[in-house]
């Protein structure tokens, strides 16, 4: 903030001095400084915001004889502007007035209450509902890398360690973090121009400090219960990620309850190039259409969609859990059981993220209303689910049912506490339902009786003064008043005290109206204060059930993802894959799941057979003949089977696979100074170094 720093020794108003003190703590972050109904930005922040948001750049006062640049946005419209800034990769410090203006002798006391960054979003308006928003931290020692991924909006916290730059970049491609924190002293081979990259000082990755921070967060003596023994680099990265989130949220984070250790060998590994080539979530043009997720995602809830996309991006290698998923999909397919479950799930909403907002006490009234609706649907959902697996061999669905649970007391509490259709914010009241709290009802009665009192007063005063146009009204600036046109000035009684003069009228107050005003306004203020106190109590009540509710949300997301796979199997004519222990790939009448949906004419199915005696196929043919489609189709069928999905074929027998490699298409990597040929050779070398006898390798026109 060069424009402000230059003026440190120049005299400023007390308010501007306060601003500069606050801004000094956030030199690289836009500061939204609350002034009344606006957030104001000054100096370089104002210039930057005006350019990025296309808002007016004005000036306020002077510094060293020069006008101070200023830009402002309305408080009530801040979410929209924040969303735009975050999408542009900016971070914003929110500075609120925390003092009472009526009691402040100088500037009202202000404080930065939170920092909004691309990876630490929790507000519904700022998040993409079907994509995780992750903070990922990475540190290194030699060729070993510790990776931690934290999703503040759900509380999910995972760690893993990998060896080699190829493995690291494959994991970063999979996680697709909104913010990537790297140890500035460690050799972490990532793109230095990557959006959201933040270089952190080495002490953020100090292992012992990380261990203390994490055990304090989870309330444990050590991290052995999470399976973290020996993962010193991963623990160091987890400490950095958690500290970063604590610094930005500036509140307790009770929804972050533990770590889950991932092992790369537990998944069907895809490197960064293969993820791009197979177009799992993003197509080669950078869009979201015509991808595997675009075809396979018809989930009913946002949290189910996010889980499905995690499954697609991290397919499992172990056949045992995959067979359990396949069995669950098969059971849901019988008699189209998935339809009733999906219909109920559509009313559930994004419980996972609602619970995170409740945990950090930022939930809005409509979050509570949606949670109430969701809890009310659980008994019916469980009855329908019980009917599905009754008499069936499906441990997965039975486990989901047990984890969903019932919450009749919480549902009853929220039904009594929150009005049917609450307003967006608590600040203006009208959220707590009548009958929930006797004190609040009494205060509201005083407020509601005000209308009748004013009508009666107006009628009496018209009769007393003989002025039929006399009216009694209220505004926020001047309070209650009696308004009389200037043509009737000679009829104004002696006990009327002038409150405001208008062009064609005078406004008055009387002792009776003043006494009523004091009573009514006091009741309104007390009612709003009482309502806010009751609202805060709801956070406390729900906090006690937070762990169980989070487990329920995870179970609901899993049920949604499985029901979705059943619906896709039904709608897209997919078959259950047979997973075998012997190496090989046998596909009959296979189809490319994405191309089939895009083509206007019927897709022509084809077979693939690979085994110990036939480990390689060489495919030749004319341009646009379908060679690349055939190759990608094989990879996507294998991948879908390892997601737990049925696959586009009439029959698919799939042996054990550990990795999928693709070398399909290439272009010059100008940023790194590499030609197309060099890109192809580098990717081919990666395959030769890392492929095993259980890898599926697709190589398309290498070295043209």
Coordinates of C-alpha atoms in Angstrom, one line a residue, residues 222-575:
X222 CA -1.2 -37.4 19.9
X223 CA -2.2 -38.2 16.3
X224 CA -1.7 -41.9 16.4
X225 CA -5.4 -42.6 16.5
X226 CA -5.7 -41.0 13.0
X227 CA -2.9 -43.2 11.6
X228 CA -0.4 -40.4 11.3
X229 CA 2.6 -42.1 12.8
X230 CA 5.7 -41.4 10.7
X231 CA 4.1 -38.8 8.5
X232 CA 6.1 -35.9 9.8
X233 CA 5.9 -33.9 6.5
X234 CA 2.2 -34.4 6.2
X235 CA 1.7 -33.3 9.9
X236 CA 3.8 -30.2 9.3
X237 CA 1.6 -29.3 6.3
X238 CA -1.6 -30.0 8.2
X239 CA -0.4 -27.6 10.9
X240 CA 0.3 -24.9 8.3
X241 CA -3.2 -25.3 6.7
X242 CA -5.0 -25.2 10.1
X243 CA -3.1 -22.2 11.3
X244 CA -3.9 -20.4 8.0
X245 CA -7.6 -21.1 8.4
X246 CA -7.5 -20.0 12.1
X247 CA -5.9 -16.8 11.1
X248 CA -8.5 -16.0 8.4
X249 CA -11.7 -17.2 10.2
X250 CA -10.7 -15.7 13.6
X251 CA -13.1 -17.9 15.5
X252 CA -13.3 -21.5 16.9
X253 CA -13.5 -24.3 14.3
X254 CA -15.3 -27.1 16.2
X255 CA -16.4 -28.8 12.9
X256 CA -12.8 -29.7 12.1
X257 CA -12.6 -32.8 14.2
X258 CA -9.8 -35.0 12.9
X259 CA -7.5 -36.1 10.1
X260 CA -8.0 -38.7 7.5
X261 CA -4.8 -40.3 6.1
X262 CA -4.8 -41.1 2.4
X263 CA -2.3 -43.5 0.8
X264 CA -1.6 -43.0 -2.9
X265 CA -1.3 -46.8 -3.4
X266 CA -4.9 -47.2 -2.2
X267 CA -6.2 -45.4 -5.3
X268 CA -6.1 -46.0 -9.0
X269 CA -3.4 -43.4 -9.7
X270 CA -3.7 -40.9 -12.5
X271 CA -1.0 -38.4 -13.2
X272 CA -1.8 -34.7 -14.1
X273 CA -1.6 -35.3 -17.8
X274 CA -4.0 -38.3 -17.7
X275 CA -6.5 -36.3 -15.6
X276 CA -6.6 -33.6 -18.2
X277 CA -6.7 -36.0 -21.2
X278 CA -9.6 -38.0 -19.8
X279 CA -11.6 -34.8 -19.1
X280 CA -12.9 -36.0 -15.7
X281 CA -14.3 -32.6 -14.6
X282 CA -12.9 -30.1 -17.0
X283 CA -12.7 -30.5 -20.8
X284 CA -9.7 -29.7 -22.8
X285 CA -11.1 -26.3 -23.6
X286 CA -11.4 -25.5 -19.9
X287 CA -15.2 -25.8 -19.7
X288 CA -17.4 -28.1 -17.5
X289 CA -19.6 -29.6 -20.3
X290 CA -18.9 -32.9 -22.1
X291 CA -16.9 -34.3 -19.2
X292 CA -17.2 -37.5 -17.3
X293 CA -18.7 -35.7 -14.3
X294 CA -21.1 -33.8 -16.6
X295 CA -22.5 -37.2 -17.7
X296 CA -22.4 -39.1 -14.4
X297 CA -23.7 -36.4 -12.0
X298 CA -27.4 -36.3 -11.4
X299 CA -27.2 -36.2 -7.7
X300 CA -30.0 -34.7 -5.6
X301 CA -27.9 -32.7 -3.1
X302 CA -24.8 -30.5 -3.5
X303 CA -22.9 -32.6 -0.9
X304 CA -23.7 -35.8 -2.8
X305 CA -22.3 -34.2 -5.9
X306 CA -19.1 -33.2 -4.2
X307 CA -18.6 -36.7 -2.9
X308 CA -19.3 -38.2 -6.3
X309 CA -16.6 -35.9 -7.8
X310 CA -14.1 -37.0 -5.1
X311 CA -14.8 -40.6 -6.1
X312 CA -14.3 -39.8 -9.8
X313 CA -11.0 -38.0 -9.0
X314 CA -9.8 -40.7 -6.6
X315 CA -11.0 -44.1 -7.8
X316 CA -10.2 -46.9 -5.4
X317 CA -7.7 -49.7 -6.2
X318 CA -8.9 -52.3 -3.7
X319 CA -11.7 -54.5 -5.1
X320 CA -13.4 -55.2 -1.8
X321 CA -14.9 -51.7 -1.2
X322 CA -15.7 -51.4 -4.9
X323 CA -17.7 -54.7 -4.8
X324 CA -19.7 -53.2 -1.8
X325 CA -20.5 -50.1 -3.8
X326 CA -21.5 -52.2 -6.8
X327 CA -23.8 -54.3 -4.6
X328 CA -25.4 -51.2 -3.2
X329 CA -26.0 -49.8 -6.7
X330 CA -27.5 -53.2 -7.7
X331 CA -29.9 -53.2 -4.7
X332 CA -31.0 -49.7 -5.4
X333 CA -31.6 -50.6 -9.0
X334 CA -34.1 -53.3 -8.1
X335 CA -37.6 -52.1 -8.7
X336 CA -36.2 -48.7 -9.2
X337 CA -35.8 -48.1 -5.5
X338 CA -33.5 -45.1 -6.2
X339 CA -36.4 -43.0 -7.4
X340 CA -38.2 -42.6 -4.0
X341 CA -34.9 -42.0 -2.3
X342 CA -33.8 -39.3 -4.7
X343 CA -37.1 -37.6 -4.4
X344 CA -36.7 -37.3 -0.7
X345 CA -33.0 -36.4 -0.9
X346 CA -33.9 -33.3 -3.1
X347 CA -35.4 -31.7 0.0
X348 CA -32.4 -32.4 2.2
X349 CA -30.2 -29.5 1.0
X350 CA -26.5 -28.9 1.7
X351 CA -26.5 -30.1 5.4
X352 CA -22.7 -30.5 5.3
X353 CA -22.0 -26.9 4.7
X354 CA -24.9 -25.6 6.8
X355 CA -23.3 -27.5 9.8
X356 CA -20.0 -25.8 9.2
X357 CA -21.6 -22.4 9.2
X358 CA -23.4 -23.3 12.5
X359 CA -20.1 -24.5 13.9
X360 CA -18.4 -21.1 13.2
X361 CA -21.6 -19.2 14.2
X362 CA -22.0 -17.6 10.8
X363 CA -25.2 -19.5 9.8
X364 CA -28.1 -17.4 8.6
X365 CA -31.8 -17.9 9.5
X366 CA -32.5 -19.7 6.3
X367 CA -29.7 -22.2 7.2
X368 CA -31.6 -23.1 10.3
X369 CA -34.9 -23.4 8.3
X370 CA -33.2 -25.7 5.8
X371 CA -31.7 -27.8 8.6
X372 CA -35.2 -28.1 10.1
X373 CA -36.6 -29.3 6.8
X374 CA -33.8 -31.8 6.4
X375 CA -34.2 -33.2 9.9
X376 CA -37.9 -33.6 9.3
X377 CA -37.3 -35.7 6.2
X378 CA -35.0 -38.2 7.9
X379 CA -37.6 -40.5 9.4
X380 CA -39.3 -41.0 6.1
X381 CA -36.0 -41.4 4.2
X382 CA -34.9 -44.1 6.7
X383 CA -38.2 -46.0 6.3
X384 CA -37.8 -45.9 2.5
X385 CA -34.2 -47.1 2.8
X386 CA -35.1 -49.9 5.3
X387 CA -37.6 -51.1 2.7
X388 CA -34.8 -51.2 0.1
X389 CA -32.4 -53.4 1.9
X390 CA -34.8 -55.5 3.9
X391 CA -34.0 -59.2 3.1
X392 CA -31.0 -58.1 0.9
X393 CA -27.3 -58.6 1.5
X394 CA -26.2 -55.0 1.5
X395 CA -24.0 -54.0 4.5
X396 CA -23.2 -50.6 2.9
X397 CA -26.9 -49.5 2.9
X398 CA -27.4 -50.8 6.4
X399 CA -24.4 -48.9 7.6
X400 CA -25.6 -45.7 5.9
X401 CA -29.0 -46.1 7.6
X402 CA -27.5 -46.4 11.0
X403 CA -25.3 -43.4 10.5
X404 CA -28.1 -41.2 9.2
X405 CA -29.9 -41.4 12.6
X406 CA -33.0 -39.4 13.8
X407 CA -33.1 -36.1 15.6
X408 CA -36.7 -35.6 16.8
X409 CA -35.7 -33.2 19.6
X410 CA -33.6 -30.9 17.4
X411 CA -36.3 -30.9 14.7
X412 CA -38.9 -30.0 17.4
X413 CA -36.7 -27.2 18.7
X414 CA -36.1 -25.7 15.3
X415 CA -39.8 -26.0 14.5
X416 CA -40.7 -24.0 17.6
X417 CA -37.9 -21.5 17.4
X418 CA -37.8 -20.4 13.7
X419 CA -40.6 -18.9 11.7
X420 CA -41.8 -20.8 8.6
X421 CA -40.1 -18.5 6.1
X422 CA -37.4 -16.5 8.0
X423 CA -35.7 -13.3 6.5
X424 CA -32.2 -13.5 5.1
X425 CA -30.6 -11.9 8.2
X426 CA -31.2 -11.8 11.9
X427 CA -30.2 -8.1 12.2
X428 CA -33.8 -6.8 11.6
X429 CA -35.5 -9.5 13.6
X430 CA -38.6 -11.5 12.6
X431 CA -36.7 -14.8 12.8
X432 CA -37.8 -16.3 16.2
X433 CA -41.3 -17.7 16.0
X434 CA -44.2 -16.4 18.2
X435 CA -44.8 -18.6 21.3
X436 CA -41.2 -19.7 21.6
X437 CA -40.2 -17.1 24.2
X438 CA -42.6 -15.4 26.6
X439 CA -40.4 -12.3 27.1
X440 CA -40.0 -11.8 23.4
X441 CA -43.8 -12.2 22.9
X442 CA -44.5 -9.5 25.5
X443 CA -42.0 -7.0 23.9
X444 CA -43.5 -7.7 20.5
X445 CA -47.0 -7.1 21.8
X446 CA -46.0 -3.6 22.9
X447 CA -44.6 -2.9 19.5
X448 CA -47.6 -4.3 17.7
X449 CA -50.0 -2.3 19.9
X450 CA -48.2 0.8 18.6
X451 CA -50.2 0.7 15.4
X452 CA -53.5 0.9 17.1
X453 CA -52.3 3.6 19.5
X454 CA -51.1 5.8 16.6
X455 CA -54.5 5.4 14.8
X456 CA -56.4 6.3 18.0
X457 CA -54.0 9.3 18.7
X458 CA -54.4 10.5 15.1
X459 CA -58.2 10.4 15.4
X460 CA -58.2 12.2 18.7
X461 CA -55.8 15.0 17.5
X462 CA -57.8 15.5 14.3
X463 CA -60.9 16.0 16.4
X464 CA -59.2 18.2 18.9
X465 CA -57.5 20.5 16.3
X466 CA -60.1 20.3 13.6
X467 CA -57.4 19.5 11.1
X468 CA -58.6 16.6 9.0
X469 CA -55.3 16.3 7.1
X470 CA -53.3 15.8 10.3
X471 CA -51.3 12.6 10.3
X472 CA -49.2 10.7 12.8
X473 CA -46.2 8.8 11.4
X474 CA -42.7 7.5 12.0
X475 CA -39.3 7.5 10.3
X476 CA -35.9 6.2 11.5
X477 CA -34.3 9.6 11.6
X478 CA -36.8 11.7 13.5
X479 CA -38.9 9.0 15.3
X480 CA -42.6 9.5 15.8
X481 CA -44.2 12.9 14.8
X482 CA -47.4 14.7 14.0
X483 CA -47.4 16.3 10.6
X484 CA -49.5 19.4 9.8
X485 CA -49.6 21.4 6.6
X486 CA -48.4 25.0 6.9
X487 CA -51.8 26.3 5.9
X488 CA -53.1 25.0 9.2
X489 CA -50.3 26.6 11.3
X490 CA -52.9 28.9 13.2
X491 CA -54.6 25.8 14.5
X492 CA -51.6 24.1 16.1
X493 CA -52.1 23.6 19.9
X494 CA -49.7 25.1 22.4
X495 CA -48.5 21.7 23.7
X496 CA -47.1 20.8 20.2
X497 CA -43.3 21.1 20.1
X498 CA -41.8 21.5 16.6
X499 CA -39.5 18.6 15.6
X500 CA -38.8 19.3 11.9
X501 CA -39.7 21.9 9.2
X502 CA -40.5 20.8 5.7
X503 CA -41.3 22.9 2.6
X504 CA -45.0 22.6 2.9
X505 CA -45.5 21.2 6.4
X506 CA -44.3 21.2 10.0
X507 CA -43.7 18.1 12.2
X508 CA -44.4 18.1 15.9
X509 CA -44.1 16.0 19.0
X510 CA -46.3 16.1 22.1
X511 CA -45.6 14.9 25.6
X512 CA -48.0 12.0 25.1
X513 CA -46.4 11.0 21.8
X514 CA -42.9 11.4 23.3
X515 CA -43.8 9.1 26.2
X516 CA -45.1 6.5 23.8
X517 CA -42.1 6.8 21.5
X518 CA -39.7 6.1 24.4
X519 CA -41.8 3.0 25.4
X520 CA -42.2 1.7 21.8
X521 CA -38.6 2.2 20.7
X522 CA -37.3 0.7 23.9
X523 CA -39.5 -2.3 23.3
X524 CA -38.3 -2.6 19.7
X525 CA -34.7 -2.4 20.8
X526 CA -35.2 -4.9 23.6
X527 CA -37.2 -7.3 21.4
X528 CA -34.4 -7.3 18.8
X529 CA -31.7 -7.8 21.5
X530 CA -33.8 -10.6 23.0
X531 CA -34.2 -12.2 19.6
X532 CA -30.5 -12.1 18.8
X533 CA -29.8 -13.7 22.2
X534 CA -32.2 -16.5 21.5
X535 CA -30.7 -16.9 18.1
X536 CA -27.2 -17.3 19.6
X537 CA -28.6 -19.9 22.0
X538 CA -29.6 -22.0 19.0
X539 CA -25.9 -22.2 18.0
X540 CA -25.1 -23.5 21.5
X541 CA -27.9 -26.2 21.4
X542 CA -26.8 -27.4 18.0
X543 CA -23.1 -27.4 18.9
X544 CA -23.7 -30.3 21.3
X545 CA -25.0 -32.5 18.4
X546 CA -22.5 -31.3 15.8
X547 CA -20.3 -34.5 15.6
X548 CA -23.4 -36.8 15.2
X549 CA -24.9 -34.4 12.6
X550 CA -21.7 -34.3 10.6
X551 CA -21.7 -38.1 10.5
X552 CA -25.3 -38.0 9.3
X553 CA -24.4 -35.5 6.6
X554 CA -21.6 -37.8 5.4
X555 CA -24.0 -40.7 5.3
X556 CA -26.6 -38.7 3.4
X557 CA -24.0 -37.7 0.8
X558 CA -23.0 -41.3 0.3
X559 CA -26.6 -42.4 -0.1
X560 CA -27.1 -39.7 -2.6
X561 CA -24.0 -40.6 -4.6
X562 CA -25.0 -44.3 -4.7
X563 CA -28.6 -43.5 -5.6
X564 CA -27.2 -41.3 -8.4
X565 CA -25.1 -44.2 -9.7
X566 CA -28.2 -46.4 -9.7
X567 CA -30.1 -43.8 -11.7
X568 CA -27.2 -43.4 -14.2
X569 CA -27.0 -47.2 -14.6
X570 CA -30.7 -47.3 -15.4
X571 CA -30.8 -44.2 -17.7
X572 CA -27.6 -44.9 -19.6
X573 CA -27.9 -48.7 -19.9
X574 CA -24.8 -49.5 -17.9
X575 CA -23.8 -53.0 -16.7

